[in-house]
Amino acid sequence: MANLTGTVSVFLLQGFSASPELQLLSAAFFLLVYLAAVLGNVSIVAAVVLDPRLHTPMYFFLKHLSLVDICSMSTTLPRALLFAFVSLGSTECFLITSMAYDRCLAIYRPLVYGVAMRPGICVSLVAVAWGSGLLFSAFHTANTFSLPFCGPRVIDHFFCDIPPVMRLACAHAEAHEAAGFAASGCVIMSCFALTVLSYVRILATVARIRSAGGRRKAFSTCSSHLATVLLFYGAGSSAYMQPSARSSPLQGRLAAVFYSILTPTLNPLIYSLRNKDMMGALRKLYLQVLS
């Protein structure tokens, strides 16, 4: 029987290392990464809002994806709130799925695209993504903190994430871990399956285009999103789609760095480097700011 006396209600984050030199180095590095990510994603949001050429469903979803990335970075680095982090991560998953559906309609059914993705539908998809993220996060927060914690209280991580918190429970957490793993698996695999089906339809449609130039033009409209999909699911699965008992704390920290910090930093680059409309809007925005 676990000793539940002296229940822990306050946790301390260990960070990346106990060495003061490494702490200073990591703090400087992640501050620069954080500032770059915020600048890039704020620029994307401002460009989409201010440039009428970007008032389309694709950029509407991209604007919300950038908002999620800004909030996600601000959650893991300065405040470390588990509920907000899980909510924003799952919202990003739902948004990426909606963006895949948008690209599928734009290529597979271009004649009805304007009606199918009218503003009301786009707003509904985004609202469902945010609402589903909140519900998903509420489940994981309740599932994690319903466990008894009676010491130690030092979380072997740099933010309040689910696996390292569960390791501190002073009772058997296998049932809670299995429930969380099952819920995450259902949500992630459902979104991933819908995204894959969208891209199967896209590839089938592109393959029927006779000219090579037409195929390149059609596929170029979704290449940035495809890169985001691979980055998101590749990093996310390595961080969360395995039981905590099978992964070391160091492995969990490295995977979380890539998923929660580097991915939001790379997304603005992915969506701007090969996108002429976005590059033009960003160039115009920066010129206005500098002048």
Tab-separated table of C-alpha atoms in Angstrom:
chain	number	residue	atom	x	y	z
A	1	MET	CA	0.000	0.000	0.000
A	2	ALA	CA	1.420	3.381	-0.989
A	3	ASN	CA	2.025	5.906	1.745
A	4	LEU	CA	-0.196	8.861	0.843
A	5	THR	CA	0.739	11.063	3.778
A	6	GLY	CA	2.290	14.385	2.880
A	7	THR	CA	0.738	14.658	-0.578
A	8	VAL	CA	2.812	16.777	-2.963
A	9	SER	CA	0.971	19.712	-4.576
A	10	VAL	CA	3.958	21.738	-5.797
A	11	PHE	CA	6.495	20.460	-8.326
A	12	LEU	CA	9.946	21.683	-9.294
A	13	LEU	CA	11.354	21.461	-12.820
A	14	GLN	CA	14.876	20.086	-13.064
A	15	GLY	CA	15.533	21.539	-16.526
A	16	PHE	CA	18.154	20.171	-18.907
A	17	SER	CA	21.022	19.850	-16.480
A	18	ALA	CA	22.033	20.507	-12.890
A	19	SER	CA	25.273	22.095	-14.108
A	20	PRO	CA	25.144	25.922	-13.860
A	21	GLU	CA	27.267	26.289	-17.015
A	22	LEU	CA	24.932	24.100	-19.070
A	23	GLN	CA	21.903	25.826	-17.589
A	24	LEU	CA	23.224	29.213	-18.713
A	25	LEU	CA	24.083	27.900	-22.179
A	26	SER	CA	20.711	26.212	-22.679
A	27	ALA	CA	18.869	29.291	-21.396
A	28	ALA	CA	20.649	31.533	-23.919
A	29	PHE	CA	20.079	29.078	-26.782
A	30	PHE	CA	16.375	28.560	-26.103
A	31	LEU	CA	15.816	32.272	-25.586
A	32	LEU	CA	17.118	32.903	-29.110
A	33	VAL	CA	15.019	30.032	-30.499
A	34	TYR	CA	11.945	31.325	-28.665
A	35	LEU	CA	12.381	34.857	-29.987
A	36	ALA	CA	12.923	33.563	-33.545
A	37	ALA	CA	9.807	31.370	-33.331
A	38	VAL	CA	7.645	34.180	-31.966
A	39	LEU	CA	8.923	36.650	-34.585
A	40	GLY	CA	8.337	34.187	-37.425
A	41	ASN	CA	4.854	33.152	-36.351
A	42	VAL	CA	3.737	36.691	-35.485
A	43	SER	CA	4.924	37.760	-38.944
A	44	ILE	CA	2.825	34.988	-40.531
A	45	VAL	CA	-0.276	36.066	-38.587
A	46	ALA	CA	0.240	39.761	-39.405
A	47	ALA	CA	0.857	39.051	-43.096
A	48	VAL	CA	-2.315	36.951	-43.407
A	49	VAL	CA	-4.412	39.559	-41.611
A	50	LEU	CA	-3.080	42.587	-43.513
A	51	ASP	CA	-2.672	41.229	-47.068
A	52	PRO	CA	-6.010	40.743	-48.922
A	53	ARG	CA	-4.353	38.244	-51.298
A	54	LEU	CA	-3.942	35.854	-48.358
A	55	HIS	CA	-7.609	35.921	-47.325
A	56	THR	CA	-8.186	32.336	-48.472
A	57	PRO	CA	-9.016	29.148	-46.504
A	58	MET	CA	-5.430	27.837	-46.704
A	59	TYR	CA	-3.960	30.954	-45.091
A	60	PHE	CA	-6.872	31.198	-42.629
A	61	PHE	CA	-5.854	27.791	-41.255
A	62	LEU	CA	-2.174	28.764	-41.401
A	63	LYS	CA	-2.919	31.857	-39.304
A	64	HIS	CA	-4.456	29.706	-36.575
A	65	LEU	CA	-1.607	27.195	-36.824
A	66	SER	CA	0.837	30.055	-36.176
A	67	LEU	CA	-1.271	31.215	-33.217
A	68	VAL	CA	-1.116	27.692	-31.785
A	69	ASP	CA	2.672	27.624	-32.250
A	70	ILE	CA	3.079	30.989	-30.488
A	71	CYS	CA	0.978	29.849	-27.540
A	72	SER	CA	2.669	26.440	-27.452
A	73	MET	CA	6.139	27.977	-27.264
A	74	SER	CA	5.013	30.420	-24.580
A	75	THR	CA	3.529	27.553	-22.578
A	76	THR	CA	6.531	25.233	-22.529
A	77	LEU	CA	9.219	27.826	-21.956
A	78	PRO	CA	8.036	30.594	-19.629
A	79	ARG	CA	5.108	29.072	-17.686
A	80	ALA	CA	5.107	25.305	-18.142
A	81	LEU	CA	1.368	24.622	-17.944
A	82	LEU	CA	0.416	21.027	-18.741
A	83	PHE	CA	-3.214	21.719	-19.602
A	84	ALA	CA	-2.377	24.454	-22.086
A	85	PHE	CA	0.431	22.468	-23.690
A	86	VAL	CA	-1.695	19.354	-24.300
A	87	SER	CA	-4.602	21.486	-25.517
A	88	LEU	CA	-2.462	23.398	-28.012
A	89	GLY	CA	-0.667	20.278	-29.230
A	90	SER	CA	-3.937	18.462	-29.949
A	91	THR	CA	-5.444	21.598	-31.523
A	92	GLU	CA	-2.475	21.698	-33.896
A	93	CYS	CA	-3.151	18.069	-34.805
A	94	PHE	CA	-6.782	18.882	-35.684
A	95	LEU	CA	-5.766	22.001	-37.628
A	96	ILE	CA	-3.239	20.058	-39.703
A	97	THR	CA	-6.004	17.577	-40.557
A	98	SER	CA	-8.319	20.433	-41.604
A	99	MET	CA	-5.545	21.879	-43.758
A	100	ALA	CA	-5.093	18.513	-45.485
A	101	TYR	CA	-8.830	18.451	-46.235
A	102	ASP	CA	-8.596	21.995	-47.601
A	103	ARG	CA	-5.729	21.084	-49.954
A	104	CYS	CA	-7.555	17.926	-51.040
A	105	LEU	CA	-10.665	19.889	-52.023
A	106	ALA	CA	-8.608	22.580	-53.775
A	107	ILE	CA	-6.954	19.977	-56.026
A	108	TYR	CA	-9.592	17.228	-56.288
A	109	ARG	CA	-12.750	19.395	-56.520
A	110	PRO	CA	-11.592	22.866	-57.638
A	111	LEU	CA	-14.991	23.801	-59.140
A	112	VAL	CA	-16.823	23.440	-55.819
A	113	TYR	CA	-13.889	24.503	-53.610
A	114	GLY	CA	-15.186	28.044	-53.072
A	115	VAL	CA	-18.558	26.769	-51.872
A	116	ALA	CA	-17.244	23.813	-49.859
A	117	MET	CA	-14.669	25.944	-48.028
A	118	ARG	CA	-16.741	29.089	-47.571
A	119	PRO	CA	-15.876	31.270	-44.524
A	120	GLY	CA	-18.533	29.716	-42.280
A	121	ILE	CA	-17.159	26.217	-42.848
A	122	CYS	CA	-13.587	27.375	-42.175
A	123	VAL	CA	-14.631	29.032	-38.909
A	124	SER	CA	-16.497	25.867	-37.879
A	125	LEU	CA	-13.476	23.661	-38.577
A	126	VAL	CA	-11.210	25.941	-36.542
A	127	ALA	CA	-13.741	26.108	-33.687
A	128	VAL	CA	-13.978	22.297	-33.624
A	129	ALA	CA	-10.174	22.074	-33.567
A	130	TRP	CA	-9.848	24.434	-30.584
A	131	GLY	CA	-12.810	22.861	-28.739
A	132	SER	CA	-11.569	19.309	-29.301
A	133	GLY	CA	-8.130	20.339	-28.080
A	134	LEU	CA	-9.624	21.654	-24.833
A	135	LEU	CA	-11.621	18.457	-24.233
A	136	PHE	CA	-8.629	16.254	-25.017
A	137	SER	CA	-6.453	18.276	-22.667
A	138	ALA	CA	-9.056	18.192	-19.885
A	139	PHE	CA	-9.057	14.390	-20.044
A	140	HIS	CA	-5.253	14.118	-19.891
A	141	THR	CA	-4.957	16.667	-17.073
A	142	ALA	CA	-7.581	14.868	-14.992
A	143	ASN	CA	-6.096	11.460	-15.835
A	144	THR	CA	-2.597	12.579	-14.772
A	145	PHE	CA	-3.327	14.591	-11.633
A	146	SER	CA	-5.875	12.123	-10.250
A	147	LEU	CA	-2.835	10.045	-9.299
A	148	PRO	CA	-1.453	10.456	-5.752
A	149	PHE	CA	1.892	12.280	-5.447
A	150	CYS	CA	3.755	12.049	-2.152
A	151	GLY	CA	7.352	12.731	-3.209
A	152	PRO	CA	9.772	13.300	-4.759
A	153	ARG	CA	8.537	16.519	-6.328
A	154	VAL	CA	11.321	17.290	-8.844
A	155	ILE	CA	10.147	16.721	-12.438
A	156	ASP	CA	12.988	15.381	-14.575
A	157	HIS	CA	12.077	17.603	-17.521
A	158	PHE	CA	12.148	21.232	-18.649
A	159	PHE	CA	8.345	21.674	-18.623
A	160	CYS	CA	5.333	19.984	-17.049
A	161	ASP	CA	4.777	17.081	-19.445
A	162	ILE	CA	2.691	13.951	-18.862
A	163	PRO	CA	5.299	11.105	-18.836
A	164	PRO	CA	7.749	12.682	-16.363
A	165	VAL	CA	4.900	13.727	-14.048
A	166	MET	CA	3.460	10.185	-14.033
A	167	ARG	CA	6.871	8.808	-13.037
A	168	LEU	CA	6.534	10.708	-9.736
A	169	ALA	CA	3.262	9.051	-8.725
A	170	CYS	CA	3.482	7.039	-5.517
A	171	ALA	CA	0.893	4.526	-6.727
A	172	HIS	CA	0.750	2.244	-9.731
A	173	ALA	CA	0.160	4.436	-12.805
A	174	GLU	CA	-0.172	1.652	-15.393
A	175	ALA	CA	-3.950	1.996	-15.743
A	176	HIS	CA	-3.752	5.784	-16.089
A	177	GLU	CA	-0.885	5.502	-18.544
A	178	ALA	CA	-2.795	2.931	-20.605
A	179	ALA	CA	-5.896	5.141	-20.673
A	180	GLY	CA	-3.866	8.150	-21.797
A	181	PHE	CA	-2.004	6.110	-24.371
A	182	ALA	CA	-5.273	4.723	-25.777
A	183	ALA	CA	-6.918	8.166	-25.973
A	184	SER	CA	-3.857	9.707	-27.612
A	185	GLY	CA	-3.584	6.806	-30.037
A	186	CYS	CA	-7.229	7.098	-31.102
A	187	VAL	CA	-7.025	10.851	-31.689
A	188	ILE	CA	-3.613	10.894	-33.367
A	189	MET	CA	-4.243	7.868	-35.567
A	190	SER	CA	-7.687	9.150	-36.610
A	191	CYS	CA	-6.255	12.522	-37.624
A	192	PHE	CA	-3.301	10.845	-39.311
A	193	ALA	CA	-5.584	8.472	-41.236
A	194	LEU	CA	-7.739	11.366	-42.493
A	195	THR	CA	-4.606	13.254	-43.527
A	196	VAL	CA	-3.241	10.222	-45.367
A	197	LEU	CA	-6.576	9.699	-47.165
A	198	SER	CA	-6.538	13.344	-48.242
A	199	TYR	CA	-3.049	12.984	-49.681
A	200	VAL	CA	-3.936	9.715	-51.421
A	201	ARG	CA	-6.720	11.592	-53.204
A	202	ILE	CA	-4.361	14.487	-53.960
A	203	LEU	CA	-1.707	12.185	-55.436
A	204	ALA	CA	-4.289	10.321	-57.488
A	205	THR	CA	-5.604	13.604	-58.888
A	206	VAL	CA	-2.126	14.995	-59.606
A	207	ALA	CA	-1.154	11.753	-61.382
A	208	ARG	CA	-4.012	12.261	-63.851
A	209	ILE	CA	-2.746	15.689	-64.907
A	210	ARG	CA	-1.078	15.248	-68.285
A	211	SER	CA	1.473	18.069	-68.309
A	212	ALA	CA	4.535	17.942	-66.051
A	213	GLY	CA	4.197	21.657	-65.362
A	214	GLY	CA	0.605	21.196	-64.255
A	215	ARG	CA	1.569	18.379	-61.905
A	216	ARG	CA	4.339	20.473	-60.346
A	217	LYS	CA	2.028	23.467	-59.915
A	218	ALA	CA	-0.707	21.357	-58.330
A	219	PHE	CA	1.606	19.559	-55.918
A	220	SER	CA	3.497	22.739	-55.003
A	221	THR	CA	0.321	24.101	-53.382
A	222	CYS	CA	0.486	21.378	-50.719
A	223	SER	CA	4.225	20.687	-50.434
A	224	SER	CA	4.615	23.042	-47.455
A	225	HIS	CA	1.737	21.394	-45.619
A	226	LEU	CA	3.156	17.943	-46.360
A	227	ALA	CA	6.474	18.980	-44.802
A	228	THR	CA	4.606	20.195	-41.710
A	229	VAL	CA	2.692	16.904	-41.508
A	230	LEU	CA	5.901	14.851	-41.599
A	231	LEU	CA	7.573	17.114	-39.040
A	232	PHE	CA	4.586	17.129	-36.672
A	233	TYR	CA	3.833	13.400	-36.706
A	234	GLY	CA	7.473	12.353	-36.829
A	235	ALA	CA	8.419	14.412	-33.791
A	236	GLY	CA	5.144	13.824	-31.941
A	237	SER	CA	5.184	10.051	-32.308
A	238	SER	CA	8.761	9.809	-31.032
A	239	ALA	CA	7.828	11.943	-28.022
A	240	TYR	CA	4.458	10.505	-27.000
A	241	MET	CA	3.495	7.326	-28.851
A	242	GLN	CA	5.422	4.982	-26.590
A	243	PRO	CA	4.963	4.044	-22.918
A	244	SER	CA	7.076	6.101	-20.520
A	245	ALA	CA	8.625	2.937	-19.062
A	246	ARG	CA	10.331	2.244	-22.407
A	247	SER	CA	11.928	5.669	-22.787
A	248	SER	CA	14.625	7.307	-20.711
A	249	PRO	CA	14.199	10.833	-19.289
A	250	LEU	CA	17.005	12.089	-21.567
A	251	GLN	CA	15.301	10.614	-24.635
A	252	GLY	CA	12.032	12.223	-23.574
A	253	ARG	CA	13.661	15.637	-23.173
A	254	LEU	CA	15.352	15.470	-26.576
A	255	ALA	CA	12.135	14.400	-28.311
A	256	ALA	CA	10.190	17.137	-26.509
A	257	VAL	CA	12.728	19.772	-27.594
A	258	PHE	CA	12.206	18.853	-31.235
A	259	TYR	CA	8.425	18.579	-30.937
A	260	SER	CA	7.621	21.562	-28.733
A	261	ILE	CA	10.381	24.048	-29.618
A	262	LEU	CA	12.005	23.356	-32.981
A	263	THR	CA	8.793	22.443	-34.852
A	264	PRO	CA	7.042	25.797	-34.131
A	265	THR	CA	10.286	27.548	-35.111
A	266	LEU	CA	10.563	25.720	-38.449
A	267	ASN	CA	6.906	26.078	-39.494
A	268	PRO	CA	7.195	29.762	-40.554
A	269	LEU	CA	10.253	28.903	-42.660
A	270	ILE	CA	8.471	25.973	-44.289
A	271	TYR	CA	5.463	28.094	-45.249
A	272	SER	CA	7.408	31.117	-46.480
A	273	LEU	CA	10.538	29.913	-48.286
A	274	ARG	CA	8.723	28.249	-51.215
A	275	ASN	CA	5.568	30.379	-51.187
A	276	LYS	CA	5.733	33.455	-53.423
A	277	ASP	CA	2.517	34.980	-52.070
A	278	MET	CA	3.678	34.639	-48.461
A	279	MET	CA	7.169	35.927	-49.267
A	280	GLY	CA	5.663	38.946	-50.997
A	281	ALA	CA	3.338	39.643	-48.072
A	282	LEU	CA	6.171	39.312	-45.530
A	283	ARG	CA	8.449	41.554	-47.581
A	284	LYS	CA	5.705	44.177	-47.742
A	285	LEU	CA	5.053	43.848	-43.998
A	286	TYR	CA	8.733	44.254	-43.040
A	287	LEU	CA	9.125	47.263	-45.342
A	288	GLN	CA	6.122	48.909	-43.676
A	289	VAL	CA	7.533	48.223	-40.225
A	290	LEU	CA	10.995	49.524	-41.100
A	291	SER	CA	9.666	52.639	-42.770
